[in-house]
Short mmCIF file of C-alpha atoms and ligand atoms in Angstrom, two decimals:
data_model
loop_
_atom_site.label_atom_id
_atom_site.label_comp_id
_atom_site.label_asym_id
_atom_site.label_seq_id
_atom_site.Cartn_x
_atom_site.Cartn_y
_atom_site.Cartn_z
CA UNK A 84 -21.46 -8.12 -66.59
CA UNK A 85 -23.95 -5.29 -66.61
CA UNK A 86 -23.33 -2.31 -68.83
CA UNK A 87 -25.44 0.83 -69.20
CA UNK A 88 -26.24 0.03 -72.82
CA UNK A 89 -27.99 -3.23 -72.02
CA UNK A 90 -31.73 -3.09 -72.38
CA UNK A 91 -33.84 -4.21 -69.50
CA UNK A 92 -36.84 -6.16 -70.71
CA UNK A 93 -39.85 -5.79 -68.46
CA UNK A 94 -42.36 -8.60 -68.84
CA UNK A 95 -46.04 -8.89 -67.90
CA UNK A 96 -46.25 -9.58 -64.13
CA UNK A 97 -49.45 -11.52 -64.68
CA UNK A 98 -47.82 -13.90 -67.17
CA UNK A 99 -44.18 -14.19 -66.10
CA UNK A 100 -43.19 -15.69 -62.76
CA UNK A 101 -39.70 -14.22 -63.17
CA UNK A 102 -41.04 -10.72 -63.86
CA UNK A 103 -39.45 -9.10 -60.82
CA UNK A 104 -35.96 -10.43 -61.68
CA UNK A 105 -36.19 -8.39 -64.90
CA UNK A 106 -35.63 -5.26 -62.82
CA UNK A 107 -32.27 -6.56 -61.58
CA UNK A 108 -29.68 -5.09 -63.91
CA UNK A 109 -27.29 -8.04 -64.07
CA UNK A 110 -29.83 -10.87 -63.77
CA UNK A 111 -30.03 -13.02 -66.91
CA UNK A 112 -32.98 -15.36 -66.77
CA UNK A 113 -31.76 -17.29 -69.85
CA UNK A 114 -28.43 -17.92 -68.10
CA UNK A 115 -30.33 -19.10 -65.02
CA UNK A 116 -32.62 -21.27 -67.15
CA UNK A 117 -29.70 -22.93 -68.93
CA UNK A 118 -27.66 -23.51 -65.78
CA UNK A 119 -27.02 -26.89 -64.20
CA UNK A 120 -26.41 -26.93 -60.46
CA UNK A 121 -25.47 -29.92 -58.34
CA UNK A 122 -26.72 -29.87 -54.76
CA UNK A 123 -24.97 -32.41 -52.57
CA UNK A 124 -27.01 -33.19 -49.48
CA UNK A 125 -30.78 -32.80 -49.16
CA UNK A 126 -30.93 -32.12 -45.42
CA UNK A 127 -31.64 -28.81 -43.68
CA UNK A 128 -29.32 -26.75 -45.90
CA UNK A 129 -30.13 -28.71 -49.04
CA UNK A 130 -33.86 -28.14 -48.61
CA UNK A 131 -33.38 -24.39 -48.41
CA UNK A 132 -30.89 -24.24 -51.28
CA UNK A 133 -33.18 -26.35 -53.48
CA UNK A 134 -36.16 -24.18 -52.62
CA UNK A 135 -34.22 -21.04 -53.60
CA UNK A 136 -32.87 -22.56 -56.82
CA UNK A 137 -36.39 -23.61 -57.78
CA UNK A 138 -37.85 -20.16 -57.09
CA UNK A 139 -35.15 -18.54 -59.21
CA UNK A 140 -35.85 -20.89 -62.10
CA UNK A 141 -32.50 -22.71 -62.29
CA UNK A 142 -33.00 -24.93 -65.33
CA UNK A 143 -31.40 -28.18 -64.21
CA UNK A 144 -30.78 -29.38 -60.69
CA UNK A 145 -28.93 -32.56 -59.76
CA UNK A 146 -29.90 -33.58 -56.23
CA UNK A 147 -27.51 -36.00 -54.55
CA UNK A 148 -28.13 -37.60 -51.15
CA UNK A 149 -27.89 -41.04 -49.51
CA UNK A 150 -30.43 -40.62 -46.74
CA UNK A 151 -34.10 -41.27 -46.03
CA UNK A 152 -36.56 -39.00 -44.27
CA UNK A 153 -37.40 -39.35 -40.60
CA UNK A 154 -39.77 -37.19 -38.58
CA UNK A 155 -36.91 -35.32 -36.90
CA UNK A 156 -36.07 -33.79 -40.31
CA UNK A 157 -39.45 -32.07 -40.52
CA UNK A 158 -38.49 -29.19 -38.23
CA UNK A 159 -35.86 -27.98 -40.70
CA UNK A 160 -36.97 -29.16 -44.11
CA UNK A 161 -39.39 -26.99 -46.02
CA UNK A 162 -39.69 -29.51 -48.85
CA UNK A 163 -40.71 -32.51 -46.70
CA UNK A 164 -44.07 -33.47 -45.23
CA UNK A 165 -44.97 -35.92 -42.46
CA UNK A 166 -46.28 -38.29 -45.13
CA UNK A 167 -42.72 -38.46 -46.58
CA UNK A 168 -41.43 -40.47 -43.62
CA UNK A 169 -39.26 -43.32 -44.88
CA UNK A 170 -38.89 -41.95 -48.43
CA UNK A 171 -35.56 -41.13 -49.97
CA UNK A 172 -34.75 -37.47 -49.40
CA UNK A 173 -33.86 -37.02 -53.06
CA UNK A 174 -37.27 -38.25 -54.22
CA UNK A 175 -39.33 -36.09 -51.88
CA UNK A 176 -37.11 -33.07 -52.57
CA UNK A 177 -37.33 -33.51 -56.35
CA UNK A 178 -41.10 -33.76 -56.21
CA UNK A 179 -41.41 -30.64 -54.07
CA UNK A 180 -39.04 -28.71 -56.35
CA UNK A 181 -41.14 -29.58 -59.39
CA UNK A 182 -44.27 -28.53 -57.53
CA UNK A 183 -42.70 -25.20 -56.56
CA UNK A 184 -41.63 -24.53 -60.13
CA UNK A 185 -42.52 -26.87 -62.99
CA UNK A 186 -39.99 -25.07 -65.24
CA UNK A 187 -37.17 -26.67 -63.29
CA UNK A 188 -35.78 -30.01 -64.45
CA UNK A 189 -34.36 -32.31 -61.81
CA UNK A 190 -32.27 -35.43 -61.66
CA UNK A 191 -31.93 -37.41 -58.47
CA UNK A 192 -28.97 -39.47 -57.38
CA UNK A 193 -29.13 -41.66 -54.29
CA UNK A 194 -25.78 -42.86 -53.00
CA UNK A 195 -22.60 -42.17 -51.09
CA UNK A 196 -20.95 -39.14 -52.65
CA UNK A 197 -17.56 -40.13 -51.22
CA UNK A 198 -17.23 -43.23 -53.40
CA UNK A 199 -20.16 -43.81 -55.68
CA UNK A 200 -20.49 -40.91 -58.10
CA UNK A 201 -18.33 -40.74 -61.23
CA UNK A 202 -15.97 -37.78 -61.04
CA UNK A 203 -17.01 -36.66 -64.52
CA UNK A 204 -20.46 -35.71 -63.20
CA UNK A 205 -18.83 -32.81 -61.34
CA UNK A 206 -17.22 -31.57 -64.57
CA UNK A 207 -20.50 -31.20 -66.38
CA UNK A 208 -22.30 -28.87 -63.96
CA UNK A 209 -21.99 -25.09 -63.66
CA UNK A 210 -21.92 -24.93 -59.88
CA UNK A 211 -21.58 -27.38 -57.01
CA UNK A 212 -23.30 -26.54 -53.73
CA UNK A 213 -22.27 -28.61 -50.71
CA UNK A 214 -25.06 -28.91 -48.13
CA UNK A 215 -23.25 -31.35 -45.91
CA UNK A 216 -23.05 -32.10 -42.23
CA UNK A 217 -19.70 -33.86 -42.00
CA UNK A 218 -16.04 -33.22 -42.75
CA UNK A 219 -15.49 -36.39 -44.72
CA UNK A 220 -18.00 -35.51 -47.43
CA UNK A 221 -16.72 -31.92 -47.56
CA UNK A 222 -13.20 -33.22 -48.02
CA UNK A 223 -14.37 -35.51 -50.83
CA UNK A 224 -16.18 -32.72 -52.66
CA UNK A 225 -13.15 -30.49 -52.20
CA UNK A 226 -10.77 -33.04 -53.69
CA UNK A 227 -13.16 -33.72 -56.59
CA UNK A 228 -13.48 -30.00 -57.21
CA UNK A 229 -9.70 -29.65 -57.40
CA UNK A 230 -9.31 -32.76 -59.53
CA UNK A 231 -11.66 -31.47 -62.21
CA UNK A 232 -11.08 -27.75 -61.62
CA UNK A 233 -14.53 -26.49 -60.60
CA UNK A 234 -15.53 -24.12 -57.78
CA UNK A 235 -17.87 -25.25 -55.02
CA UNK A 236 -19.91 -23.48 -52.36
CA UNK A 237 -19.78 -24.83 -48.83
CA UNK A 238 -22.24 -24.09 -46.05
CA UNK A 239 -22.10 -25.14 -42.43
CA UNK A 240 -24.48 -24.59 -39.54
CA UNK A 241 -24.52 -25.28 -35.84
CA UNK A 242 -27.19 -23.88 -33.54
CA UNK A 243 -27.34 -20.16 -34.44
CA UNK A 244 -23.92 -20.07 -36.12
CA UNK A 245 -23.20 -20.36 -39.78
CA UNK A 246 -20.34 -20.32 -42.27
CA UNK A 247 -20.51 -19.73 -46.02
CA UNK A 248 -17.46 -20.27 -48.22
CA UNK A 249 -16.60 -20.52 -51.89
CA UNK A 250 -13.64 -22.72 -52.70
CA UNK A 251 -12.08 -22.39 -56.12
CA UNK A 252 -9.09 -24.51 -57.13
CA UNK A 253 -6.00 -22.36 -57.46
CA UNK A 254 -7.66 -19.24 -56.10
CA UNK A 255 -7.00 -18.95 -52.39
CA UNK A 256 -7.29 -21.60 -49.71
CA UNK A 257 -9.35 -24.74 -50.29
CA UNK A 258 -11.43 -26.62 -47.73
CA UNK A 259 -8.56 -28.92 -46.85
CA UNK A 260 -6.27 -25.91 -46.27
CA UNK A 261 -8.65 -24.95 -43.43
CA UNK A 262 -8.48 -28.32 -41.66
CA UNK A 263 -6.76 -28.59 -38.29
CA UNK A 264 -5.11 -31.65 -36.76
CA UNK A 265 -8.30 -32.24 -34.78
CA UNK A 266 -10.35 -32.25 -37.99
CA UNK A 267 -8.04 -34.88 -39.45
CA UNK A 268 -8.37 -36.96 -36.28
CA UNK A 269 -12.15 -36.88 -36.55
CA UNK A 270 -12.07 -37.84 -40.22
CA UNK A 271 -9.36 -40.43 -39.50
CA UNK A 272 -11.76 -42.34 -37.27
CA UNK A 273 -13.40 -43.56 -40.41
CA UNK A 274 -10.24 -44.51 -42.23
CA UNK A 275 -8.47 -46.27 -39.39
CA UNK A 276 -9.96 -49.59 -40.45
CA UNK A 277 -9.34 -50.76 -44.01
CA UNK A 278 -12.95 -51.85 -44.29
CA UNK A 279 -15.59 -49.37 -43.29
CA UNK A 280 -16.71 -49.74 -39.72
CA UNK A 281 -20.40 -49.47 -38.97
CA UNK A 282 -22.09 -46.58 -40.74
CA UNK A 283 -23.04 -44.84 -37.50
CA UNK A 284 -19.49 -43.66 -36.90
CA UNK A 285 -20.16 -40.77 -39.23
CA UNK A 286 -23.40 -39.76 -37.59
CA UNK A 287 -21.99 -37.10 -35.29
CA UNK A 288 -25.27 -35.20 -35.13
CA UNK A 289 -24.94 -31.43 -35.05
CA UNK A 290 -27.85 -29.41 -33.63
CA UNK A 291 -29.28 -27.07 -36.28
CA UNK A 292 -32.25 -24.74 -36.62
CA UNK A 293 -34.45 -23.87 -39.59
CA UNK A 294 -33.37 -20.23 -39.22
CA UNK A 295 -29.62 -20.81 -39.45
CA UNK A 296 -30.27 -23.25 -42.30
CA UNK A 297 -32.24 -20.68 -44.28
CA UNK A 298 -29.74 -17.89 -43.59
CA UNK A 299 -26.69 -19.90 -44.65
CA UNK A 300 -28.48 -21.60 -47.56
CA UNK A 301 -29.62 -18.22 -48.85
CA UNK A 302 -26.03 -17.00 -49.03
CA UNK A 303 -24.91 -20.29 -50.60
CA UNK A 304 -27.56 -19.93 -53.30
CA UNK A 305 -26.49 -16.35 -53.95
CA UNK A 306 -22.88 -17.45 -54.37
CA UNK A 307 -24.01 -20.14 -56.82
CA UNK A 308 -26.05 -17.53 -58.68
CA UNK A 309 -22.97 -15.30 -58.93
CA UNK A 310 -20.85 -18.20 -60.20
CA UNK A 311 -23.46 -18.96 -62.88
CA UNK A 312 -23.44 -15.33 -63.98
CA UNK A 313 -19.65 -15.19 -64.00
CA UNK A 314 -19.68 -12.53 -61.30
CA UNK A 315 -16.97 -11.95 -58.76
CA UNK A 316 -16.87 -14.20 -55.69
CA UNK A 317 -14.45 -14.36 -52.77
CA UNK A 318 -12.77 -17.77 -52.94
CA UNK A 319 -10.84 -18.97 -49.90
CA UNK A 320 -12.62 -16.52 -47.62
CA UNK A 321 -15.36 -17.33 -45.13
CA UNK A 322 -18.43 -15.41 -44.15
CA UNK A 323 -18.97 -16.13 -40.47
CA UNK A 324 -22.45 -15.51 -39.13
CA UNK A 325 -23.00 -15.40 -35.38
CA UNK A 326 -26.73 -15.42 -34.70
CA UNK A 327 -26.25 -14.93 -30.96
CA UNK A 328 -24.37 -11.64 -31.16
CA UNK A 329 -25.52 -10.74 -34.68
CA UNK A 330 -21.92 -10.35 -35.79
CA UNK A 331 -21.19 -11.10 -39.40
CA UNK A 332 -17.58 -11.00 -40.40
CA UNK A 333 -15.25 -12.25 -43.10
CA UNK A 334 -12.07 -14.16 -42.59
CA UNK A 335 -9.43 -15.36 -45.00
CA UNK A 336 -7.66 -18.68 -44.69
CA UNK A 337 -3.96 -19.16 -45.50
CA UNK A 338 -3.14 -21.55 -48.35
CA UNK A 339 -1.40 -24.68 -47.05
CA UNK A 340 1.80 -25.32 -48.93
CA UNK A 341 1.54 -29.10 -48.95
CA UNK A 342 -2.22 -29.42 -49.01
CA UNK A 343 -3.19 -32.88 -50.22
CA UNK A 344 -6.21 -31.61 -52.13
CA UNK A 345 -4.14 -29.58 -54.58
CA UNK A 346 -3.93 -31.99 -57.46
CA UNK A 347 -5.61 -31.73 -60.80
CA UNK A 348 -6.32 -34.48 -63.30
CA UNK A 349 -4.54 -33.47 -66.49
CA UNK A 350 -5.13 -34.11 -69.28
CA UNK A 351 -8.72 -35.36 -69.19
CA UNK A 352 -9.72 -37.09 -72.42
CA UNK A 353 -13.45 -37.36 -73.08
CA UNK A 354 -14.43 -40.71 -74.53
CA UNK A 355 -17.78 -39.94 -76.15
CA UNK A 356 -18.45 -43.57 -76.98
CA UNK A 357 -17.47 -45.07 -73.62
CA UNK A 358 -19.92 -45.94 -70.86
CA UNK A 359 -19.53 -47.90 -67.64
CA UNK A 360 -22.01 -50.55 -68.78
CA UNK A 361 -20.86 -51.03 -72.38
CA UNK A 362 -17.09 -50.50 -72.23
CA UNK A 363 -15.05 -53.46 -71.05
CA UNK A 364 -11.78 -53.28 -69.17
CA UNK A 365 -10.13 -54.61 -72.33
CA UNK A 366 -11.73 -51.85 -74.47
CA UNK A 367 -10.41 -49.15 -72.17
CA UNK A 368 -6.96 -50.70 -71.95
CA UNK A 369 -6.85 -50.81 -75.76
CA UNK A 370 -7.72 -47.12 -75.96
CA UNK A 371 -5.03 -46.39 -73.37
CA UNK A 372 -2.41 -48.38 -75.29
CA UNK A 373 -3.26 -46.67 -78.58
CA UNK A 374 -2.38 -43.43 -76.90
CA UNK A 375 0.36 -44.34 -74.46
CA UNK A 376 1.96 -47.40 -75.99
CA UNK A 377 1.95 -51.10 -75.18
CA UNK A 378 3.24 -50.77 -71.66
CA UNK A 379 0.29 -48.58 -70.58
CA UNK A 380 -1.73 -49.72 -67.57
CA UNK A 381 -4.99 -48.57 -65.99
CA UNK A 382 -4.97 -47.49 -62.37
CA UNK A 383 -7.67 -47.03 -59.75
CA UNK A 384 -7.37 -44.68 -56.81
CA UNK A 385 -8.40 -47.25 -54.23
CA UNK A 386 -8.08 -51.01 -54.02
CA UNK A 387 -10.52 -53.16 -55.94
CA UNK A 388 -11.38 -56.33 -54.04
CA UNK A 389 -11.45 -59.07 -56.70
CA UNK A 390 -12.33 -61.98 -54.48
CA UNK A 391 -12.43 -63.20 -50.91
CA UNK A 392 -11.15 -66.57 -49.87
CA UNK A 393 -11.72 -68.56 -46.72
CA UNK A 394 -8.70 -70.69 -45.78
CA UNK A 395 -10.88 -72.96 -43.61
CA UNK A 396 -13.63 -73.67 -46.13
CA UNK A 397 -11.24 -73.40 -49.10
CA UNK A 398 -13.74 -71.27 -51.00
CA UNK A 399 -12.99 -68.35 -53.30
CA UNK A 400 -15.86 -65.94 -53.94
CA UNK A 401 -15.69 -63.23 -56.61
CA UNK A 402 -16.42 -59.77 -55.19
CA UNK A 403 -15.41 -56.98 -57.64
CA UNK A 404 -16.17 -54.13 -55.32
CA UNK A 405 -13.99 -51.23 -54.29
CA UNK A 406 -12.68 -51.76 -50.78
CA UNK A 407 -13.80 -48.27 -49.79
CA UNK A 408 -17.40 -49.36 -50.28
CA UNK A 409 -17.23 -52.61 -48.31
CA UNK A 410 -18.30 -52.89 -44.72
CA UNK A 411 -16.43 -54.94 -42.15
CA UNK A 412 -19.15 -57.56 -42.06
CA UNK A 413 -18.60 -58.34 -45.76
CA UNK A 414 -15.28 -59.98 -44.92
CA UNK A 415 -16.87 -62.67 -42.75
CA UNK A 416 -17.16 -66.09 -44.40
CA UNK A 417 -20.85 -66.88 -44.88
CA UNK A 418 -20.18 -70.53 -43.97
CA UNK A 419 -17.87 -70.45 -40.97
CA UNK A 420 -17.86 -66.77 -40.02
CA UNK A 421 -14.08 -66.47 -40.16
CA UNK A 422 -12.60 -63.25 -41.55
CA UNK A 423 -11.67 -64.06 -45.14
CA UNK A 424 -8.53 -63.05 -47.05
CA UNK A 425 -9.03 -60.44 -49.74
CA UNK A 426 -7.42 -60.56 -53.17
CA UNK A 427 -7.19 -57.04 -54.51
CA UNK A 428 -5.63 -54.87 -57.15
CA UNK A 429 -5.47 -51.23 -58.16
CA UNK A 430 -3.72 -51.72 -61.50
CA UNK A 431 -4.85 -53.40 -64.71
CA UNK A 432 -1.82 -54.79 -66.55
CA UNK A 433 -3.57 -56.68 -69.35
CA UNK A 434 -3.10 -60.28 -68.16
CA UNK A 435 -6.09 -60.38 -65.80
CA UNK A 436 -8.78 -62.99 -66.33
CA UNK A 437 -11.61 -60.47 -66.00
CA UNK A 438 -10.75 -58.15 -68.90
CA UNK A 439 -14.00 -58.90 -70.71
CA UNK A 440 -16.05 -57.51 -67.83
CA UNK A 441 -17.71 -54.15 -68.44
CA UNK A 442 -16.27 -51.43 -66.20
CA UNK A 443 -19.56 -51.28 -64.26
CA UNK A 444 -18.88 -54.85 -63.12
CA UNK A 445 -15.63 -53.62 -61.62
CA UNK A 446 -17.67 -51.25 -59.44
CA UNK A 447 -16.86 -48.27 -61.67
CA UNK A 448 -19.77 -45.78 -61.73
CA UNK A 449 -21.08 -43.92 -64.81
CA UNK A 450 -19.08 -40.85 -65.88
CA UNK A 451 -16.00 -42.07 -64.03
CA UNK A 452 -12.57 -40.75 -64.85
CA UNK A 453 -9.94 -43.49 -65.00
CA UNK A 454 -6.19 -43.00 -65.00
CA UNK A 455 -3.98 -44.63 -67.61
CA UNK A 456 -0.21 -44.34 -67.49
CA UNK A 457 3.08 -45.44 -68.89
CA UNK A 458 6.43 -44.63 -67.31
CA UNK A 459 6.44 -41.03 -68.52
CA UNK A 460 2.91 -39.76 -68.70
CA UNK A 461 -0.61 -40.04 -67.37
CA UNK A 462 -3.91 -39.56 -69.16
CA UNK A 463 -7.32 -39.44 -67.54
CA UNK A 464 -10.13 -41.03 -69.54
CA UNK A 465 -13.67 -39.93 -68.84
CA UNK A 466 -16.59 -42.24 -69.65
CA UNK A 467 -18.31 -39.33 -71.37
CA UNK A 468 -20.83 -41.57 -73.13
CA UNK A 469 -22.63 -41.84 -69.78
CA UNK A 470 -23.44 -38.14 -69.83
CA UNK A 471 -26.51 -38.68 -71.96
CA UNK A 472 -28.12 -41.08 -69.53
CA UNK A 473 -26.65 -39.94 -66.23
CA UNK A 474 -27.12 -36.21 -66.70
CA UNK A 475 -30.60 -36.23 -68.16
CA UNK A 476 -32.94 -33.89 -66.36
CA UNK A 477 -36.72 -34.04 -66.43
ZN1 ZN B 214 -5.82 -26.74 -49.94
ZN1 ZN B 215 -15.20 -70.24 -44.07
#
């Protein structure tokens, strides 16, 4: 934090794009330059947050999104142009960020944040900014943030309304603490079927404006900036912005006693030499047994579909995908169309016939954290070897 003794270095305004920040007593450009920030969602809020992070000179930005650009995005997305139609949002956003400020290094990640990013990725960033438009993704980020003990900044917009919140595991309410029964019902729509129903179920479009996006994103970026500097934030409290009445007020949420998000992975063991592509199931089980004894097993959070079999055609087809990532249509037999039976598991005991498969071929993403246990204790192994390739910014 700022003390009177600290010298303020004033640079040449003609040579230093960050010159003006030098006048801000607590601002540390080297801290900003060395920071890594993950922005989840490159829509209306994400565009504004990314723009701000780029202008401030945040050194490394991980941009995560699953979507592509359509013309309707152009009214709220400062980083996109009409010529970007059809491109991945992450690619267009990364390019625009580099153009705004070539000092900034970016890494793009295109996928479904709910199931496809290794949890370890969240551990190795300084701040997580959620620029999301649905409860399911917020709930995922919230649970990840608790699991690996990192704060995250949420933003939400609708018409001229906005909410900005910092959630910090163990310090005040978390996102899930704020959910009502109705929220759970809306999220539950997606989980009611064991296989994902059509993607469009989650597209409950919320009307937003470029003004509410820039207002909320500006506050989100400021909260991220404070987190990077180790400054005080207000976790578990919300800043509510009403653009119709111009009321801005703060509210505090109660902590839910039995909130399902409140669980931390402990202890996490970093395996520097392990990667999703090079480490086999057998390798990881061996490491687990060295630590936890011969009865140790590996466990996944969701079911892994090993194969699908059609009783009519008497075929068995290997699948090796997590059930959470499979769509309903995947269950249909390609020959007769009948819904096939699924063989699945969530526990590796050591007698499986696929132990020589690399973890990636069990649908385990880079930088994943995998649970190993015996009857008394649990250990969480991170595929830390993936950090070098997965978290490389350029
Ligand atoms: Zn909670
Ligand atoms: Zn069949």
